[in-house]
PDB file of C-alpha atoms in Angstrom:
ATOM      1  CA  UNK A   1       0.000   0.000   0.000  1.00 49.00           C
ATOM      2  CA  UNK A   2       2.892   2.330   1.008  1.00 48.00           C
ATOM      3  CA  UNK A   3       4.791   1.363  -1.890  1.00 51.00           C
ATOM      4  CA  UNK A   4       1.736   2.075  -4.516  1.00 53.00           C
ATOM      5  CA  UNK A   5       0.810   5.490  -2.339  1.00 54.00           C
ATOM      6  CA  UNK A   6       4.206   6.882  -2.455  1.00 51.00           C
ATOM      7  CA  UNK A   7       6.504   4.620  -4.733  1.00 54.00           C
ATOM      8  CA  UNK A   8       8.966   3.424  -2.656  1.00 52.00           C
ATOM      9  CA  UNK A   9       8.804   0.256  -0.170  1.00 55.00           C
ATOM     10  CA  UNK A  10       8.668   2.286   3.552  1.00 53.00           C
ATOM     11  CA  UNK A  11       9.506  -0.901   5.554  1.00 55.00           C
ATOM     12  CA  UNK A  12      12.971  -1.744   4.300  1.00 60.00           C
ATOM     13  CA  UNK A  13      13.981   1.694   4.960  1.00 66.00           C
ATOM     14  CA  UNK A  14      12.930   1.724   8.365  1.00 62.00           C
ATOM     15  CA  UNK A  15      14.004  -1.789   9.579  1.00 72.00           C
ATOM     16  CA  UNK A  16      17.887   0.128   8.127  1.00 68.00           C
ATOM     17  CA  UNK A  17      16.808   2.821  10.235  1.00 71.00           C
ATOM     18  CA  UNK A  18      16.443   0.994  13.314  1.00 72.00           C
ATOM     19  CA  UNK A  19      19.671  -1.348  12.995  1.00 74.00           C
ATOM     20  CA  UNK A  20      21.893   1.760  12.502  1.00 75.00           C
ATOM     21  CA  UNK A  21      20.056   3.190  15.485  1.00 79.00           C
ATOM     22  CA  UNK A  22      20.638  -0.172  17.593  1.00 77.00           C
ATOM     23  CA  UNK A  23      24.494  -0.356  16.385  1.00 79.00           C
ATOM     24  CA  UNK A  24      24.879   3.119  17.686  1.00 77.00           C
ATOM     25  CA  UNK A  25      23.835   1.982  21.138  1.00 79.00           C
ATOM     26  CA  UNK A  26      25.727  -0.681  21.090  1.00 75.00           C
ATOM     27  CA  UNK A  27      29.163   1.218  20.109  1.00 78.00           C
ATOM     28  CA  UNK A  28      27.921   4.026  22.763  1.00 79.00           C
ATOM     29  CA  UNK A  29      27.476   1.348  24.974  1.00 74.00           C
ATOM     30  CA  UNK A  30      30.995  -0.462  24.124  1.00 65.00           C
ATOM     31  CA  UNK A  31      33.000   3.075  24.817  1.00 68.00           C
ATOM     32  CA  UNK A  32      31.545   3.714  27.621  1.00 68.00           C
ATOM     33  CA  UNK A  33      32.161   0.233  29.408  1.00 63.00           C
ATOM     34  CA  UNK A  34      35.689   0.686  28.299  1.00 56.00           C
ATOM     35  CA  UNK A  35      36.034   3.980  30.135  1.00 60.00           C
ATOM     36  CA  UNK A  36      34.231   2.610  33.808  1.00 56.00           C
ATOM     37  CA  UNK A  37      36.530  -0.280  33.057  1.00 51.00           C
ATOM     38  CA  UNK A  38      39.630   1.857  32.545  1.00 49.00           C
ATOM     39  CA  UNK A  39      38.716   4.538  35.243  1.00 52.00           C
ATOM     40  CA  UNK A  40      38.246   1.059  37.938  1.00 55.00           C
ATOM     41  CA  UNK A  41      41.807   0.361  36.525  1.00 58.00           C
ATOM     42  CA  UNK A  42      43.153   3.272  36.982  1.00 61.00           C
ATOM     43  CA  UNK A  43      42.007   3.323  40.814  1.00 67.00           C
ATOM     44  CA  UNK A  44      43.220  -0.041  41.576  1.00 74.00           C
ATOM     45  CA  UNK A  45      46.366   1.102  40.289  1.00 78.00           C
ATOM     46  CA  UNK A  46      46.770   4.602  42.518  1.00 81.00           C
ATOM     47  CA  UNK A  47      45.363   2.520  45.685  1.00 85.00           C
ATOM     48  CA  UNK A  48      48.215   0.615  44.788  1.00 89.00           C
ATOM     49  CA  UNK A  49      50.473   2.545  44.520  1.00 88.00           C
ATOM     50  CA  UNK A  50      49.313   4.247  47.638  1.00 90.00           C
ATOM     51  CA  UNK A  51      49.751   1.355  49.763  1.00 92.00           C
ATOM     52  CA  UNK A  52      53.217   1.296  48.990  1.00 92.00           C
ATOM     53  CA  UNK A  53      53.988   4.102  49.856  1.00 93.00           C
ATOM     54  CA  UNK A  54      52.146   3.974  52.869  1.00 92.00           C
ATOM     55  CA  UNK A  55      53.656   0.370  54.109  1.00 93.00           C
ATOM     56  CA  UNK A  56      57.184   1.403  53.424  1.00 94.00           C
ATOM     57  CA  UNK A  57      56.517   4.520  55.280  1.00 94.00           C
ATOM     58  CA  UNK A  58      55.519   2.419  58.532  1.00 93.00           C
ATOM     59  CA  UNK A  59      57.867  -0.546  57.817  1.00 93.00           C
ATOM     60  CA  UNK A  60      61.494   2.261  57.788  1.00 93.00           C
ATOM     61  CA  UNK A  61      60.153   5.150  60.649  1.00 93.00           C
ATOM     62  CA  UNK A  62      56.925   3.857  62.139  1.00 88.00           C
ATOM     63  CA  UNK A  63      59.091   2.442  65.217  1.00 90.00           C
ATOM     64  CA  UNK A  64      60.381   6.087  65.833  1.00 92.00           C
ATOM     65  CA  UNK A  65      57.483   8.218  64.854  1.00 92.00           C
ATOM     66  CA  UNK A  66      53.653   8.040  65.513  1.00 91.00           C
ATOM     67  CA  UNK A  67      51.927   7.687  61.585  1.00 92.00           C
ATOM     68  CA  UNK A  68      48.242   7.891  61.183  1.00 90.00           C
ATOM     69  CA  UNK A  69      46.386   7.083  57.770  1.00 91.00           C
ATOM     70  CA  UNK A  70      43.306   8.114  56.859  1.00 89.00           C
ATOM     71  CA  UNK A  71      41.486   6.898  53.874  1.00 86.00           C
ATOM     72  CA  UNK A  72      38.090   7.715  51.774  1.00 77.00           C
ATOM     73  CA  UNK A  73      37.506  10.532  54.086  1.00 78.00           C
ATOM     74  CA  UNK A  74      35.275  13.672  53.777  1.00 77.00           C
ATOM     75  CA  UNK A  75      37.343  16.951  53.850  1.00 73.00           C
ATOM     76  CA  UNK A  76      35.822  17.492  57.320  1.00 72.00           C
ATOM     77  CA  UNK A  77      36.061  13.575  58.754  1.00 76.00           C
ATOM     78  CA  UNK A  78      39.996  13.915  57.796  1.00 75.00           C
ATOM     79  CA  UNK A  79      40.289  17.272  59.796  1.00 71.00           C
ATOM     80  CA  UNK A  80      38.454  15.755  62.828  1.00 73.00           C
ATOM     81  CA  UNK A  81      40.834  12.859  62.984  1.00 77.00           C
ATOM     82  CA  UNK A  82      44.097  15.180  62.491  1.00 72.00           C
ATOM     83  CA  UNK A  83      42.931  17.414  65.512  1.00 70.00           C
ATOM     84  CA  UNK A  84      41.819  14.736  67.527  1.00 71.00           C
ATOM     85  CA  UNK A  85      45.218  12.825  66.760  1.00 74.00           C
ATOM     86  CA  UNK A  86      48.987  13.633  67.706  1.00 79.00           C
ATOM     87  CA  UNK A  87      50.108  11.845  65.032  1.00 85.00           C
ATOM     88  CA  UNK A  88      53.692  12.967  63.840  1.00 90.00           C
ATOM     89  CA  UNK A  89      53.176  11.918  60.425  1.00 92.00           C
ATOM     90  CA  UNK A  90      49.546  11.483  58.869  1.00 91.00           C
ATOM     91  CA  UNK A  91      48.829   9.926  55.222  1.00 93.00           C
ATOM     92  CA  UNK A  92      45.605  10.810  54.063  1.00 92.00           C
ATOM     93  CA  UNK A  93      44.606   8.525  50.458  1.00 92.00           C
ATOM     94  CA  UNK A  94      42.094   9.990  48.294  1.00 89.00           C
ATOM     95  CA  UNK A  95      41.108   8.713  45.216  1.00 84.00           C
ATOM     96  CA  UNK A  96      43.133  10.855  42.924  1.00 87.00           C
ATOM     97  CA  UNK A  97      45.780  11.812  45.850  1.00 91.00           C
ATOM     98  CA  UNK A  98      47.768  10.776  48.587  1.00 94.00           C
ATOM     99  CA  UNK A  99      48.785  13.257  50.644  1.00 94.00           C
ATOM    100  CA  UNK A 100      52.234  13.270  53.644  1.00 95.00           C
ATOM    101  CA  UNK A 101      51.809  15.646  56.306  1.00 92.00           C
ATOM    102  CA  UNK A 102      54.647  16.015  58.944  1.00 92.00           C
ATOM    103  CA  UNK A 103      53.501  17.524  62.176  1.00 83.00           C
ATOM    104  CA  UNK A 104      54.641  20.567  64.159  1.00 75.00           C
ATOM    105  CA  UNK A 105      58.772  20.357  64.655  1.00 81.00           C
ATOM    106  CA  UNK A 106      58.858  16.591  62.172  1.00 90.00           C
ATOM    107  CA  UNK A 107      61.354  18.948  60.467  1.00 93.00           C
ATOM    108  CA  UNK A 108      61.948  22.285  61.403  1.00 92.00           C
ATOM    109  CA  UNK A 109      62.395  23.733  64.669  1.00 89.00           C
ATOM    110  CA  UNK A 110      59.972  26.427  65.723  1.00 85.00           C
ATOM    111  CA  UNK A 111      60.217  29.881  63.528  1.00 87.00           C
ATOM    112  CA  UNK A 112      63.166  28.244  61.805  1.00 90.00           C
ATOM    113  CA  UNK A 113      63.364  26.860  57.667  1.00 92.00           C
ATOM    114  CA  UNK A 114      66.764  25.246  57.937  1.00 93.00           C
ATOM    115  CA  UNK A 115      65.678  21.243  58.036  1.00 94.00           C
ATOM    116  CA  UNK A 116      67.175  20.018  61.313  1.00 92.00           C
ATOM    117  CA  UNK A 117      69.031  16.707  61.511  1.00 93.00           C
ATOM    118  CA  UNK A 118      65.891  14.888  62.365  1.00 91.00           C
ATOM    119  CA  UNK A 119      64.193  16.525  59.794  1.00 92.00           C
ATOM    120  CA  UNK A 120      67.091  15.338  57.015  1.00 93.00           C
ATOM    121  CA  UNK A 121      66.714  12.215  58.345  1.00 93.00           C
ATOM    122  CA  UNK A 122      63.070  11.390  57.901  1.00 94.00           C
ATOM    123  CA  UNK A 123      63.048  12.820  54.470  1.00 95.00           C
ATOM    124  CA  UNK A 124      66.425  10.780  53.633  1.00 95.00           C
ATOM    125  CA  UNK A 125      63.710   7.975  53.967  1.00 95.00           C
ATOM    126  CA  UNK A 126      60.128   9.916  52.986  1.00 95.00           C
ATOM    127  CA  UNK A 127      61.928  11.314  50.139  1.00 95.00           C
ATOM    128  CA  UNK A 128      63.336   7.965  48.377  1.00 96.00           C
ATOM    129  CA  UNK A 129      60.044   6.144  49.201  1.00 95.00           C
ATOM    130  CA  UNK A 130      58.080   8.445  47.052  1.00 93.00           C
ATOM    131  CA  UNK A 131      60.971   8.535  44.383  1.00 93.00           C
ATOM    132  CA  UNK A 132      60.348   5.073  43.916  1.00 92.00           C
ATOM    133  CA  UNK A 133      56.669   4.933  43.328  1.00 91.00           C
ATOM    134  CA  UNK A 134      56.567   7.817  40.811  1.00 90.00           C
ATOM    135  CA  UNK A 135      55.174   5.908  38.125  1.00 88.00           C
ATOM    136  CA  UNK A 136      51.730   6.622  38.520  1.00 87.00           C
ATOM    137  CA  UNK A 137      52.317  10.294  39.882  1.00 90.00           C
ATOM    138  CA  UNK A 138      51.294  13.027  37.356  1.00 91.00           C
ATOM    139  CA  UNK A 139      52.323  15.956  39.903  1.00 94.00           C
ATOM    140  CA  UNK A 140      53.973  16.862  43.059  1.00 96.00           C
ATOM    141  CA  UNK A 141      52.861  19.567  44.899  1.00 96.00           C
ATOM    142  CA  UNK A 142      54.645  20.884  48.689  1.00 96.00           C
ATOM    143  CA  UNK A 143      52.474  22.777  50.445  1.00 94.00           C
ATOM    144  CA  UNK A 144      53.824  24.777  53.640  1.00 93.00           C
ATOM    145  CA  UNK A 145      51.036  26.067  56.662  1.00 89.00           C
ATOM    146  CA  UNK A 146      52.059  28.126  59.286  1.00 85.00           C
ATOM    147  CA  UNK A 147      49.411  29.033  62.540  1.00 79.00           C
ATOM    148  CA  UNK A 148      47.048  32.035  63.687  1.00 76.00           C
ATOM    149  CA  UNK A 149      50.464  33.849  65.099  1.00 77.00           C
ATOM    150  CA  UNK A 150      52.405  37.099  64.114  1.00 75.00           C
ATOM    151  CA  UNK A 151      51.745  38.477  60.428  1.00 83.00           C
ATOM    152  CA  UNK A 152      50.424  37.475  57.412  1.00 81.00           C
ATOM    153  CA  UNK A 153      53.345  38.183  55.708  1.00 89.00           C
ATOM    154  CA  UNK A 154      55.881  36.362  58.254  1.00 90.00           C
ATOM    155  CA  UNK A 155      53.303  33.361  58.240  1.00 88.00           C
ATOM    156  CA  UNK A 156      53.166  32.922  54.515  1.00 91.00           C
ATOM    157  CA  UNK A 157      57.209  33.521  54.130  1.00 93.00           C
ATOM    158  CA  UNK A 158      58.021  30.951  56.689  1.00 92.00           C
ATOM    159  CA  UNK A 159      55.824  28.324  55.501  1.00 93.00           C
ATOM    160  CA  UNK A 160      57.150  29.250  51.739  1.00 95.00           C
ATOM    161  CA  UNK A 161      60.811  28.911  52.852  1.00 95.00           C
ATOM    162  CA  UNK A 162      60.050  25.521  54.841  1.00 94.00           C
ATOM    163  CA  UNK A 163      58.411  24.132  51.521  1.00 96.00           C
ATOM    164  CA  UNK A 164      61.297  25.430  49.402  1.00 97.00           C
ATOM    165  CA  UNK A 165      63.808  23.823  51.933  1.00 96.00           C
ATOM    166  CA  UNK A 166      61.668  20.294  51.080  1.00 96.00           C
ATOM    167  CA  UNK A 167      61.397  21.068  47.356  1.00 97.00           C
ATOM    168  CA  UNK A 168      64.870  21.464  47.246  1.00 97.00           C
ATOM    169  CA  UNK A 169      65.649  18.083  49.600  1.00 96.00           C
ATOM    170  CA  UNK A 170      63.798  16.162  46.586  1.00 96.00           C
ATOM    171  CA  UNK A 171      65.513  17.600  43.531  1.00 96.00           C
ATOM    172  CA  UNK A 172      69.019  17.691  44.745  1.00 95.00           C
ATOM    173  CA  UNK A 173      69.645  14.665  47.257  1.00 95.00           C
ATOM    174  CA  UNK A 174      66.845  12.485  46.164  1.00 94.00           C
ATOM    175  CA  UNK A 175      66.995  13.372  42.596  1.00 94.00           C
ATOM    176  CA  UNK A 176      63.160  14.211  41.451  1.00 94.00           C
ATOM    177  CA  UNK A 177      62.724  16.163  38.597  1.00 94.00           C
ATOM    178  CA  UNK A 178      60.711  19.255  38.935  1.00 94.00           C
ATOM    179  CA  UNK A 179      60.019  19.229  35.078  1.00 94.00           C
ATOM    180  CA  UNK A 180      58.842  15.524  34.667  1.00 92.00           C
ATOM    181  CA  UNK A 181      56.754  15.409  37.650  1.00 92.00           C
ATOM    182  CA  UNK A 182      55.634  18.541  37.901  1.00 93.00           C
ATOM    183  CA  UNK A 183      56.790  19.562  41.272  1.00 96.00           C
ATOM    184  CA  UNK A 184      55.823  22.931  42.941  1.00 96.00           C
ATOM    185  CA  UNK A 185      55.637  24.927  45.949  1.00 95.00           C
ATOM    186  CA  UNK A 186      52.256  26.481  47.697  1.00 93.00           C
ATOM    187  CA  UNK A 187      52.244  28.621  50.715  1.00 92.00           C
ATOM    188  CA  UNK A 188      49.141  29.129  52.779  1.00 87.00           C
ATOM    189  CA  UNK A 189      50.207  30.517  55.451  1.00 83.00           C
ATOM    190  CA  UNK A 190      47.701  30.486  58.433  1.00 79.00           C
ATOM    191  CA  UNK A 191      44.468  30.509  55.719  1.00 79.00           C
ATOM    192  CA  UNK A 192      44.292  26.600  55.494  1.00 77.00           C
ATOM    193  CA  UNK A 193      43.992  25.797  59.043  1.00 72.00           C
ATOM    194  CA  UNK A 194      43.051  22.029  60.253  1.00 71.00           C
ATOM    195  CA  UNK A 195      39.278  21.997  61.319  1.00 57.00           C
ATOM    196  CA  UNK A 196      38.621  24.869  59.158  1.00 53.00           C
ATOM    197  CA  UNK A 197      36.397  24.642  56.100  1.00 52.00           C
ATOM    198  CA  UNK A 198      37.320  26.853  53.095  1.00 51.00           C
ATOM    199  CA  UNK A 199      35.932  30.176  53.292  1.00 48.00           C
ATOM    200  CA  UNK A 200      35.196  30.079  57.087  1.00 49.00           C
ATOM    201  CA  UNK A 201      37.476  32.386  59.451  1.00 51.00           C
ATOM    202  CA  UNK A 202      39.347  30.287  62.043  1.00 54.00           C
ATOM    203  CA  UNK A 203      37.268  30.208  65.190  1.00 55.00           C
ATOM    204  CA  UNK A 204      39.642  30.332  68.225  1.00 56.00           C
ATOM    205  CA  UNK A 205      37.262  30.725  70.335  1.00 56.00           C
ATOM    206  CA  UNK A 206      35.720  27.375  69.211  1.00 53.00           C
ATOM    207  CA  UNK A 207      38.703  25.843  69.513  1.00 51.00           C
ATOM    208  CA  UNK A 208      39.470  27.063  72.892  1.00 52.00           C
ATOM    209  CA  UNK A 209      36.285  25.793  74.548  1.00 49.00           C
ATOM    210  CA  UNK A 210      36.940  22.370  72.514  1.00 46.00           C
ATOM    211  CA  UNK A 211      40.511  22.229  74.720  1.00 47.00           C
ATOM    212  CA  UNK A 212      42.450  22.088  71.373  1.00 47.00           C
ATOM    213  CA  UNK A 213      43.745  25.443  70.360  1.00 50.00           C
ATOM    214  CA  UNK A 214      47.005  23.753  71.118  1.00 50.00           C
ATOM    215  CA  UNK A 215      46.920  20.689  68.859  1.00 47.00           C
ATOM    216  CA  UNK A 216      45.044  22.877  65.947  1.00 50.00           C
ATOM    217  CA  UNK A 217      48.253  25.951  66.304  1.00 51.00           C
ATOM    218  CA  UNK A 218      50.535  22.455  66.292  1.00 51.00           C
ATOM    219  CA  UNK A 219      49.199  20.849  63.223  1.00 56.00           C
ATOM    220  CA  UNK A 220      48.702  23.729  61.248  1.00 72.00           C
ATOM    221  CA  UNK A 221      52.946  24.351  61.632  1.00 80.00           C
ATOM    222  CA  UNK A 222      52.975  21.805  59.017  1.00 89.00           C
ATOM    223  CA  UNK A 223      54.028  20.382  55.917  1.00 93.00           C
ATOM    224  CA  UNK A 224      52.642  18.660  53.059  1.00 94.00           C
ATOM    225  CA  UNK A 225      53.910  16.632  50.637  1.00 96.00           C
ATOM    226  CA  UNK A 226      50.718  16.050  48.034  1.00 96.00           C
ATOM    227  CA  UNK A 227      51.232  13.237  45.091  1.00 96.00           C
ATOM    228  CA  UNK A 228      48.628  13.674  42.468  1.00 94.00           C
ATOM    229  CA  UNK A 229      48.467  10.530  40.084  1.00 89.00           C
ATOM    230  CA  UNK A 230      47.682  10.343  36.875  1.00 83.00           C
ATOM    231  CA  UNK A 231      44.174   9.675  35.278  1.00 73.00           C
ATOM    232  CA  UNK A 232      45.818   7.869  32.135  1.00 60.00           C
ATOM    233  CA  UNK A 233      47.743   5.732  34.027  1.00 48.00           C
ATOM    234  CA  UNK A 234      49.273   2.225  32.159  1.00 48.00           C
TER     235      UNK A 234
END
């Protein structure tokens, strides 16, 4: 009937119709099973990765220093356990990061950027443990925090100069290139406090009637070594 109405056979044309339709589901379909598949991949290999990091962390200092690790925390679970712990050296594992923090005097005495022998010494084994697992790692980022005291501008230069004094630990005696891996320097100063969210003022007065103004001024002296990994990793 179609075919005497309008001359040409409608059916054929739309059973073609259909099959290219289904074949483009199916490819959509295909691609995007590859990418969960590859993104699951990708994870397994950063958690990884993480872990060994983390276990030779423990294994080489964890009879000499406290180490806390937090995983597959909220921003505001991690700061909780960080205040609430006096942990000298915390790894926190995200999904895309895994981040080193040394505690108040790990490295530097107080007011000071000159790495102390201690200091050297946990980064002559921090600082060969992460040059070893740098396959996956797409960046390197040290970020320095100083406390609520004195100025701005002494806050933000001494936390600079304690992450340039790490930045320059890992090029020159552990041999990590800056270029390849992307490695930088961030100061914040006092402005990224523990137990603070972003874009809240730090609440001393909180803090005080908590009984931790101490252990927040003491973790926020800190440093952070953050490893960003890669999202093509192979």
């Amino acid at each position: 009937m179609l075919k005497d109405k309008f001359g040409f056979n409608f059916w054929p044309s739309f059973t073609d119709l259909m099959l290219s339709l289904v074949l483009v589901v199916l490819i959509i379909l295909f691609v995007v099973s590859k990418m969960i598949a590859a993104g699951t991949e990708n994870l397994d290999k950063a958690r990884e990765s993480q872990k060994k990091i983390q276990n030779q962390i423990e294994s080489q200092i964890g009879k000499n220093y406290s180490i806390l690790v937090i995983s597959d925390k909220s921003n505001e679970e991690t700061s909780e356990k960080m205040l609430d712990n006096k942990a000298d050296i915390t790894i926190v594992n995200k999904l895309d990061r895994q981040t080193i923090t040394f505690s108040d005097k790990i490295l530097f005495d107080s007011g000071k950027s000159e790495l102390k022998p201690a200091g050297y010494d946990v980064l002559k084994v921090v600082g060969p443990v992460v040059m070893n697992n740098l396959v996956n790692i797409s960046e390197i980022q040290i970020q320095g925090h100083a406390d609520i005291e004195d100025t701005d501008d002494y806050n933000l230069t001494l936390a600079a100069n304690r992450a340039i004094a790490v930045y320059k630990f890992l090029q020159t005696e552990v041999s990590v290139d800056p270029a390849k891996y992307l490695m930088s320097i961030t100061s914040f100063g006092k402005y990224k406090p523990v137990g603070r969210e972003a874009g809240q003022e730090y609440d001393r007065a909180k803090l005080e009637k908590a009984n931790i103004d101490a252990a927040a001024k003491a973790k926020n002296r800190r440093i952070e070594i953050v490893l960003f990994y890669k999202n093509d990793m192979k």
